[in-house]
CSV table of C-alpha atoms and ligand atoms in Angstrom, one decimal:
chain,number,residue,atom,x,y,z
L,901,MET,CA,31.5,48.6,91.1
L,902,PRO,CA,30.3,49.3,87.4
L,903,GLY,CA,26.5,50.0,87.8
L,904,LYS,CA,25.0,47.1,85.5
L,905,ASN,CA,25.4,43.4,84.5
L,906,ILE,CA,25.7,42.4,81.2
L,907,GLN,CA,24.6,39.1,80.2
L,908,VAL,CA,24.8,37.7,76.6
L,909,LEU,CA,21.5,35.1,75.7
L,910,MET,CA,20.6,33.1,73.2
L,911,LYS,CA,18.0,34.9,70.8
L,912,GLN,CA,17.1,32.0,68.7
L,913,HIS,CA,17.7,28.4,67.9
L,914,PRO,CA,20.6,28.5,65.2
L,915,GLN,CA,19.4,26.9,61.7
L,916,GLY,CA,22.8,24.7,61.3
L,917,TRP,CA,25.7,27.2,61.8
L,918,VAL,CA,25.4,29.3,64.5
L,919,LYS,CA,25.8,32.6,64.0
L,920,GLU,CA,25.8,36.2,65.7
L,921,GLU,CA,22.3,36.7,65.3
L,922,ASP,CA,21.4,34.0,67.4
L,923,PHE,CA,22.8,35.8,70.3
L,924,GLU,CA,21.3,39.1,72.2
L,925,VAL,CA,24.3,41.3,74.7
L,926,VAL,CA,21.5,42.7,77.0
L,927,GLU,CA,22.3,44.8,80.0
L,928,ARG,CA,20.4,44.0,83.5
L,929,GLU,CA,20.5,44.9,87.3
L,930,ILE,CA,23.4,43.3,89.4
L,931,PRO,CA,21.7,41.2,91.3
L,932,LYS,CA,22.1,41.6,95.2
L,933,PRO,CA,23.5,38.2,97.2
L,934,GLY,CA,20.9,36.4,99.2
L,935,PRO,CA,21.6,35.7,103.0
L,936,ASP,CA,23.7,32.5,102.2
L,937,GLN,CA,24.8,33.9,99.2
L,938,VAL,CA,28.0,36.0,97.6
L,939,LEU,CA,28.0,38.2,94.4
L,940,VAL,CA,31.0,36.6,92.0
L,941,ARG,CA,32.5,39.3,89.6
L,942,ASN,CA,33.2,36.8,86.8
L,943,ILE,CA,36.8,37.2,85.1
L,944,TYR,CA,36.6,34.3,83.0
L,945,LEU,CA,34.2,32.3,80.9
L,946,SER,CA,34.4,29.0,79.2
L,947,LEU,CA,33.8,28.4,75.6
L,948,ASP,CA,33.0,25.0,75.3
L,949,PRO,CA,31.3,22.9,72.4
L,950,TYR,CA,28.6,21.2,74.6
L,951,MET,CA,26.9,24.8,74.7
L,952,ARG,CA,26.0,24.4,70.5
L,953,GLY,CA,24.0,21.0,71.8
L,954,ARG,CA,21.9,23.1,74.3
L,955,MET,CA,20.7,25.1,71.7
L,956,ASP,CA,18.9,23.0,69.9
L,957,PRO,CA,15.6,22.3,70.8
L,958,VAL,CA,16.1,18.7,71.2
L,959,ARG,CA,16.4,15.9,73.9
L,960,SER,CA,19.6,15.1,75.0
L,961,TYR,CA,21.3,14.5,78.8
L,962,ALA,CA,21.0,18.0,79.5
L,963,ALA,CA,17.7,20.3,78.9
L,964,HIS,CA,18.4,22.7,76.3
L,965,LEU,CA,18.1,26.7,75.7
L,966,ASN,CA,14.6,28.3,74.8
L,967,PRO,CA,14.7,31.5,73.2
L,968,GLY,CA,15.5,34.7,75.9
L,969,ASP,CA,17.5,32.3,78.1
L,970,MET,CA,20.8,33.6,79.1
L,971,MET,CA,23.9,31.1,78.0
L,972,GLY,CA,25.2,28.8,80.5
L,973,GLY,CA,28.6,28.2,81.0
L,974,GLY,CA,31.7,27.3,83.3
L,975,THR,CA,33.3,30.9,84.9
L,976,VAL,CA,35.9,32.0,87.2
L,977,GLY,CA,35.5,34.9,89.4
L,978,GLN,CA,36.0,36.8,92.5
L,979,VAL,CA,33.6,37.5,95.7
L,980,ILE,CA,32.8,40.6,96.2
L,981,GLU,CA,30.5,40.9,98.7
L,982,SER,CA,29.8,37.8,101.0
L,983,ASN,CA,27.1,36.6,103.5
L,984,VAL,CA,29.0,33.4,103.7
L,985,ALA,CA,31.7,33.0,106.3
L,986,SER,CA,33.8,30.8,104.1
L,987,LEU,CA,33.8,32.4,101.3
L,988,PRO,CA,35.1,36.1,102.3
L,989,VAL,CA,35.9,38.7,100.1
L,990,GLY,CA,38.4,38.5,97.2
L,991,THR,CA,38.0,34.5,97.0
L,992,TYR,CA,38.9,33.2,93.5
L,993,VAL,CA,35.6,30.7,92.7
L,994,ASN,CA,34.7,28.1,89.8
L,995,GLY,CA,31.0,27.6,89.0
L,996,MET,CA,28.7,27.5,86.3
L,997,LEU,CA,27.7,31.1,86.5
L,998,GLY,CA,26.9,31.5,82.6
L,999,TRP,CA,27.7,34.4,80.3
L,1000,GLN,CA,27.2,37.6,82.5
L,1001,ALA,CA,29.3,39.7,84.5
L,1002,TYR,CA,28.1,39.1,87.6
L,1003,ALA,CA,26.6,36.4,89.5
L,1004,THR,CA,25.2,35.7,92.8
L,1005,ALA,CA,25.7,31.6,93.9
L,1006,ARG,CA,25.7,29.6,97.3
L,1007,ALA,CA,29.2,28.1,98.5
L,1008,ASP,CA,27.7,24.5,97.3
L,1009,GLU,CA,27.6,25.7,94.0
L,1010,LEU,CA,31.1,26.9,94.0
L,1011,ARG,CA,34.9,25.4,94.1
L,1012,VAL,CA,37.3,27.6,96.2
L,1013,LEU,CA,40.3,28.3,93.8
L,1014,ASP,CA,44.1,28.6,95.1
L,1015,PRO,CA,45.7,31.1,92.9
L,1016,LYS,CA,49.4,29.6,94.2
L,1017,ILE,CA,48.4,26.7,92.5
L,1018,ALA,CA,47.7,27.5,89.3
L,1019,PRO,CA,46.9,30.2,87.0
L,1020,ILE,CA,43.0,30.8,87.9
L,1021,SER,CA,41.9,30.1,84.3
L,1022,THR,CA,43.3,27.0,84.4
L,1023,ALA,CA,40.4,25.7,86.4
L,1024,LEU,CA,38.3,26.0,83.0
L,1025,GLY,CA,40.8,24.2,81.3
L,1026,VAL,CA,43.5,21.9,82.1
L,1027,LEU,CA,42.4,21.6,86.1
L,1028,GLY,CA,38.9,22.0,85.7
L,1029,MET,CA,36.4,20.1,83.2
L,1030,PRO,CA,38.3,19.5,80.0
L,1031,GLY,CA,41.6,18.3,81.9
L,1032,CYS,CA,39.5,16.2,83.9
L,1033,THR,CA,37.3,14.9,80.9
L,1034,ALA,CA,40.6,14.2,78.9
L,1035,HIS,CA,42.2,12.1,82.1
L,1036,TYR,CA,38.7,10.3,83.2
L,1037,GLY,CA,38.0,9.0,79.2
L,1038,LEU,CA,41.8,7.9,78.1
L,1039,MET,CA,42.2,6.4,82.1
L,1040,GLU,CA,38.4,5.0,82.8
L,1041,ILE,CA,37.6,3.8,79.3
L,1042,GLY,CA,41.1,3.8,76.8
L,1043,GLN,CA,42.9,2.0,79.7
L,1044,PRO,CA,46.1,2.6,77.8
L,1045,LYS,CA,49.2,0.1,78.3
L,1046,PRO,CA,52.9,1.1,78.0
L,1047,GLY,CA,53.8,0.2,74.0
L,1048,GLU,CA,50.2,1.1,73.1
L,1049,THR,CA,49.4,3.2,70.2
L,1050,VAL,CA,46.8,5.6,71.6
L,1051,VAL,CA,45.4,8.3,68.8
L,1052,VAL,CA,43.3,11.5,70.0
L,1053,SER,CA,41.4,13.7,67.5
L,1054,ALA,CA,41.4,17.5,68.3
L,1055,ALA,CA,44.3,17.2,69.7
L,1056,SER,CA,45.7,20.7,70.3
L,1057,GLY,CA,42.5,21.7,71.9
L,1058,ALA,CA,41.6,21.4,75.5
L,1059,VAL,CA,40.8,18.1,75.8
L,1060,GLY,CA,42.7,16.3,73.3
L,1061,SER,CA,46.5,18.3,74.2
L,1062,VAL,CA,45.6,16.7,77.9
L,1063,VAL,CA,44.8,13.3,76.3
L,1064,GLY,CA,48.4,12.4,74.7
L,1065,GLN,CA,50.7,14.4,77.2
L,1066,ILE,CA,48.9,11.5,79.4
L,1067,ALA,CA,49.2,8.7,77.3
L,1068,LYS,CA,53.0,9.5,76.8
L,1069,MET,CA,53.5,10.2,80.4
L,1070,LYS,CA,52.1,5.8,80.0
L,1071,GLY,CA,54.4,4.9,77.8
L,1072,CYS,CA,52.4,5.1,74.8
L,1073,ARG,CA,52.8,6.1,71.6
L,1074,ALA,CA,50.4,9.2,71.1
L,1075,VAL,CA,49.5,9.8,67.9
L,1076,GLY,CA,47.4,13.4,67.6
L,1077,ILE,CA,44.9,14.6,64.7
L,1078,ALA,CA,44.3,18.3,64.1
L,1079,GLY,CA,43.3,20.8,61.6
L,1080,GLY,CA,46.7,22.5,60.0
L,1081,LYS,CA,50.3,22.5,60.0
L,1082,ALA,CA,50.4,25.0,63.1
L,1083,LYS,CA,48.3,23.0,65.3
L,1084,CYS,CA,50.2,19.7,64.4
L,1085,ASP,CA,53.6,21.3,64.8
L,1086,TYR,CA,52.5,22.2,68.2
L,1087,VAL,CA,51.6,19.0,69.1
L,1088,VAL,CA,54.5,17.5,68.6
L,1089,ASN,CA,56.9,19.8,69.3
L,1090,GLU,CA,55.5,21.5,71.9
L,1091,LEU,CA,53.3,18.8,73.6
L,1092,GLY,CA,55.2,15.9,72.5
L,1093,PHE,CA,53.2,13.5,71.0
L,1094,ASP,CA,55.0,11.2,68.8
L,1095,ALA,CA,53.1,12.4,65.8
L,1096,CYS,CA,50.1,14.5,64.4
L,1097,ILE,CA,48.5,14.1,61.4
L,1098,ASP,CA,46.8,17.4,59.4
L,1099,TYR,CA,43.1,16.0,58.9
L,1100,LYS,CA,42.8,18.7,56.2
L,1101,ALA,CA,45.8,17.4,54.1
L,1102,SER,CA,44.5,15.1,51.0
L,1103,ASP,CA,46.7,12.2,51.9
L,1104,PHE,CA,45.6,12.7,55.0
L,1105,LYS,CA,44.5,8.7,55.0
L,1106,GLU,CA,48.2,7.4,54.0
L,1107,ARG,CA,49.8,9.6,56.6
L,1108,PHE,CA,47.6,8.5,59.2
L,1109,LYS,CA,48.5,4.7,58.3
L,1110,ALA,CA,52.4,5.6,58.0
L,1111,ALA,CA,52.4,7.1,62.2
L,1112,THR,CA,50.0,3.9,63.1
L,1113,PRO,CA,52.8,1.3,62.3
L,1114,ASP,CA,51.3,-1.3,65.0
L,1115,ARG,CA,47.8,0.0,64.3
L,1116,VAL,CA,45.5,2.2,66.9
L,1117,ASP,CA,45.0,0.4,70.7
L,1118,VAL,CA,42.7,3.2,72.0
L,1119,TYR,CA,41.1,5.8,70.3
L,1120,PHE,CA,39.8,9.0,72.0
L,1121,GLU,CA,37.0,10.4,69.5
L,1122,ASN,CA,36.2,14.0,69.7
L,1123,VAL,CA,35.2,15.0,65.9
L,1124,GLY,CA,33.3,12.1,64.7
L,1125,GLY,CA,32.8,12.1,60.7
L,1126,GLU,CA,35.3,11.5,58.4
L,1127,VAL,CA,38.2,11.2,60.7
L,1128,MET,CA,36.3,8.8,63.0
L,1129,GLU,CA,36.0,6.7,59.7
L,1130,VAL,CA,39.7,6.9,59.3
L,1131,VAL,CA,41.1,5.7,62.6
L,1132,PHE,CA,38.6,3.1,62.9
L,1133,ALA,CA,40.1,1.5,59.6
L,1134,ARG,CA,43.1,1.1,61.7
L,1135,LEU,CA,41.5,-0.4,64.9
L,1136,ASN,CA,43.4,-3.0,66.5
L,1137,ALA,CA,42.0,-6.4,68.1
L,1138,PHE,CA,40.7,-5.5,71.3
L,1139,ALA,CA,41.0,-1.8,70.6
L,1140,ARG,CA,39.0,0.6,73.2
L,1141,ILE,CA,37.6,3.9,72.2
L,1142,ALA,CA,36.6,6.5,74.6
L,1143,LEU,CA,34.0,8.3,72.5
L,1144,CYS,CA,33.9,12.1,74.0
L,1145,GLY,CA,32.6,14.3,71.2
L,1146,ILE,CA,31.7,14.4,67.4
L,1147,ILE,CA,32.0,18.3,66.8
L,1148,SER,CA,31.9,17.5,63.4
L,1149,GLN,CA,28.4,17.4,63.8
L,1150,TYR,CA,27.2,20.1,66.0
L,1151,ASN,CA,26.2,22.1,63.5
L,1152,GLY,CA,23.6,20.2,62.1
L,1153,GLN,CA,26.0,17.9,59.2
L,1154,PRO,CA,24.7,14.7,59.1
L,1155,TYR,CA,26.8,12.0,58.5
L,1156,ALA,CA,26.2,8.2,57.8
L,1157,PHE,CA,28.9,6.4,59.5
L,1158,THR,CA,30.0,3.0,57.7
L,1159,GLY,CA,32.3,1.6,59.7
L,1160,MET,CA,31.0,-0.6,62.3
L,1161,ARG,CA,32.2,-3.6,60.7
L,1162,HIS,CA,35.9,-2.5,62.3
L,1163,LEU,CA,34.1,-2.7,65.7
L,1164,LEU,CA,32.6,-6.4,64.9
L,1165,VAL,CA,35.9,-7.7,63.4
L,1166,ASN,CA,38.2,-6.1,65.8
L,1167,ARG,CA,36.2,-7.2,68.9
L,1168,ALA,CA,36.6,-3.6,69.9
L,1169,LYS,CA,35.0,-1.5,73.0
L,1170,LEU,CA,33.2,1.5,72.3
L,1171,GLN,CA,31.8,3.8,75.3
L,1172,GLY,CA,30.4,7.3,75.2
L,1173,PHE,CA,30.7,9.4,78.6
L,1174,ILE,CA,29.6,12.9,79.8
L,1175,ILE,CA,32.0,14.0,82.4
L,1176,SER,CA,29.7,16.0,84.8
L,1177,GLU,CA,28.5,12.4,85.6
L,1178,HIS,CA,31.6,11.2,87.1
L,1179,MET,CA,32.1,14.1,89.6
L,1180,SER,CA,33.9,12.4,92.3
L,1181,TYR,CA,36.7,11.2,89.7
L,1182,TRP,CA,37.9,15.3,89.4
L,1183,PRO,CA,39.6,16.0,92.5
L,1184,GLY,CA,41.9,13.3,92.3
L,1185,ALA,CA,42.3,13.8,88.9
L,1186,ILE,CA,43.1,17.9,89.2
L,1187,ALA,CA,45.5,16.8,92.0
L,1188,GLU,CA,47.1,14.8,89.8
L,1189,MET,CA,47.3,17.3,86.9
L,1190,ALA,CA,48.1,20.2,89.0
L,1191,GLY,CA,51.4,17.9,90.2
L,1192,TRP,CA,52.3,17.1,86.5
L,1193,ILE,CA,51.9,21.1,85.6
L,1194,LYS,CA,54.5,21.9,88.6
L,1195,GLN,CA,56.6,19.0,87.5
L,1196,GLY,CA,56.4,20.4,84.0
L,1197,LYS,CA,55.1,17.3,82.3
L,1198,LEU,CA,51.3,18.7,81.6
L,1199,LYS,CA,51.7,21.4,79.2
L,1200,TYR,CA,48.4,23.8,78.0
L,1201,ARG,CA,47.3,26.7,75.9
L,1202,GLU,CA,44.7,29.4,76.1
L,1203,ASP,CA,43.0,31.4,73.1
L,1204,ILE,CA,41.8,34.4,75.0
L,1205,ALA,CA,39.0,36.6,73.4
L,1206,ASP,CA,38.6,39.9,75.1
L,1207,GLY,CA,34.9,41.4,76.5
L,1208,LEU,CA,31.8,39.7,77.0
L,1209,GLN,CA,30.5,40.9,74.0
L,1210,ASN,CA,33.2,39.1,71.8
L,1211,ALA,CA,31.9,36.0,73.0
L,1212,PRO,CA,29.2,34.9,70.5
L,1213,GLN,CA,32.1,35.3,67.5
L,1214,ALA,CA,34.9,33.5,69.6
L,1215,PHE,CA,32.2,30.6,70.3
L,1216,ILE,CA,31.2,30.2,66.3
L,1217,GLY,CA,35.3,30.5,65.9
L,1218,LEU,CA,35.8,27.3,68.3
L,1219,LEU,CA,33.0,25.5,66.3
L,1220,SER,CA,35.1,25.8,63.3
L,1221,GLY,CA,38.6,25.2,64.7
L,1222,LYS,CA,39.7,29.1,64.6
L,1223,ASN,CA,40.8,28.8,68.2
L,1224,PHE,CA,44.3,27.7,68.9
L,1225,GLY,CA,43.9,26.0,72.9
L,1226,LYS,CA,41.3,26.2,75.4
L,1227,GLN,CA,38.7,29.0,74.6
L,1228,LEU,CA,37.9,31.4,76.7
L,1229,VAL,CA,36.7,35.0,77.1
L,1230,ARG,CA,38.1,37.3,79.5
L,1231,ILE,CA,35.4,39.5,81.1
L,1232,GLY,CA,37.5,41.4,83.6
L,1233,PRO,CA,40.8,41.8,85.2
L,1234,GLU,CA,42.3,39.3,87.2
L,1235,THR,CA,42.4,42.5,90.1
L,1236,VAL,CA,40.9,45.3,90.5
C,789,LIG,P1,39.1,22.1,71.5
C,789,LIG,O1,39.8,22.9,72.3
C,789,LIG,O2,39.7,20.8,70.9
C,789,LIG,O3,38.1,23.1,70.2
C,789,LIG,C1,37.5,22.3,69.4
C,789,LIG,C2,38.3,22.0,68.0
C,789,LIG,O4,37.9,20.9,67.4
C,789,LIG,C3,38.5,23.1,67.4
C,789,LIG,O5,39.7,23.9,67.5
C,789,LIG,C4,38.9,22.3,66.0
C,789,LIG,O6,40.1,21.7,66.1
C,789,LIG,C5,38.4,20.9,65.8
C,789,LIG,N1,37.1,20.7,65.3
C,789,LIG,C6,36.3,22.3,65.0
C,789,LIG,N2,35.3,21.4,63.7
C,789,LIG,C7,36.1,20.5,63.3
C,789,LIG,C8,35.5,19.6,62.0
C,789,LIG,N3,34.5,19.6,61.3
C,789,LIG,N4,36.5,18.4,61.8
C,789,LIG,C9,37.2,17.9,63.1
C,789,LIG,N5,37.1,19.0,64.0
C,789,LIG,C10,36.8,19.7,64.1
C,789,LIG,O7,37.6,21.6,72.0
C,789,LIG,P2,37.7,20.7,73.5
C,789,LIG,O8,38.7,20.0,74.0
C,789,LIG,O9,37.0,21.8,74.7
C,789,LIG,O10,36.2,19.9,72.8
C,789,LIG,C11,37.0,18.5,72.3
C,789,LIG,C12,35.6,17.6,72.0
C,789,LIG,O11,35.5,17.1,73.5
C,789,LIG,C13,34.5,17.9,72.0
C,789,LIG,O12,33.9,17.3,70.4
C,789,LIG,C14,33.5,18.1,73.3
C,789,LIG,O13,32.0,18.5,72.5
C,789,LIG,C15,33.8,17.1,73.7
C,789,LIG,N6,33.6,17.2,75.3
C,789,LIG,C16,33.2,16.2,75.6
C,789,LIG,C17,33.0,15.9,77.1
C,789,LIG,C18,32.3,14.7,77.7
C,789,LIG,O14,31.6,15.3,78.5
C,789,LIG,N7,31.7,13.9,76.9
C,789,LIG,C19,33.6,17.4,78.1
C,789,LIG,C20,34.3,18.2,77.5
C,789,LIG,C21,34.5,18.1,75.8
C,789,LIG,P3,41.4,21.5,64.4
C,789,LIG,O15,41.5,23.2,64.1
C,789,LIG,O16,42.0,20.7,64.7
C,789,LIG,O17,40.4,21.2,63.6
């Protein structure tokens, strides 16, 4: 075992767009597991848009970071020392162990992974938080019915890609919105959406209108801003909107939304949600999605950066659409 742990800290609160200087990579001692703990060697770190919110000193649904705090985040790793009978050395586990190479944890802080069900990295994507977010937001809030039109923004990403594929399985028309031709082609040709419109194209509004001839019954919102404005203008009566994220505003860009009247005149229902408040939903959703992956009905894509020291750069890329699929960081090899 190497002698040191590596951690990535938030050095300072970002001002606007997050920069590499807002982070600091430090060496620490590898922690010793306590009597009811294991030592985990982290293999993959998940990078997620919500992490940007935690960097601002504002009130939110979770506590924010202070300068010098380690960046938090989901990880997949392997137990390398164990004082817990149910977690022998070699067990693969998923936990919120943060941006670091080694961590100690109790059994109740970890989910045991079976690498025979799916690659362990999927526990951070399609078979983890983003997948559950898609499943919950679409099924519980969107409540799609066969024949309806479901629209999802950030359609090629970890959450959006799952939303559209489930919508297709439920007999809906699935329309994605994504940045650029390569992402849109992938969404239609690989994931099987009916259409995907590039919101960066000058004729986005017209093309979106043409792709939603029966207007929009369910909107799964991931980005906010102008995209949300365009979709709201196409809502059907009694549309449902799952407000999952507004990534276009996470770096502090203000946006004055003008489309509230579309909610009113269409008697639409909008609900925000935070998936970590619905933990009892996860096991059923994960089991169902694992089955779909096995049957080839649910596809996923990962974008893996190498090395913890490159996590800040990959995170900055995620916030500006450089990632293509679920953004992960490989901290170490799957087996040693
Ligand atoms: P993605 O894998 O989709 O990556 C983020 C994507 O957002 C980028 O690739 C980019 O795609 C798009 N994006 C970035 N900036 C903008 C912008 N200014 N305008 C439009 N699109 C932009 O991330 P996730 O799937 O992990 O997350 C998607 C959303 O879901 C986020 O808003 C996130 O906060 C939210 N979320 C919410 C949860 C909850 O509990 N409510 C849980 C998990 C995620 P492109 O190139 O297409 O622009």
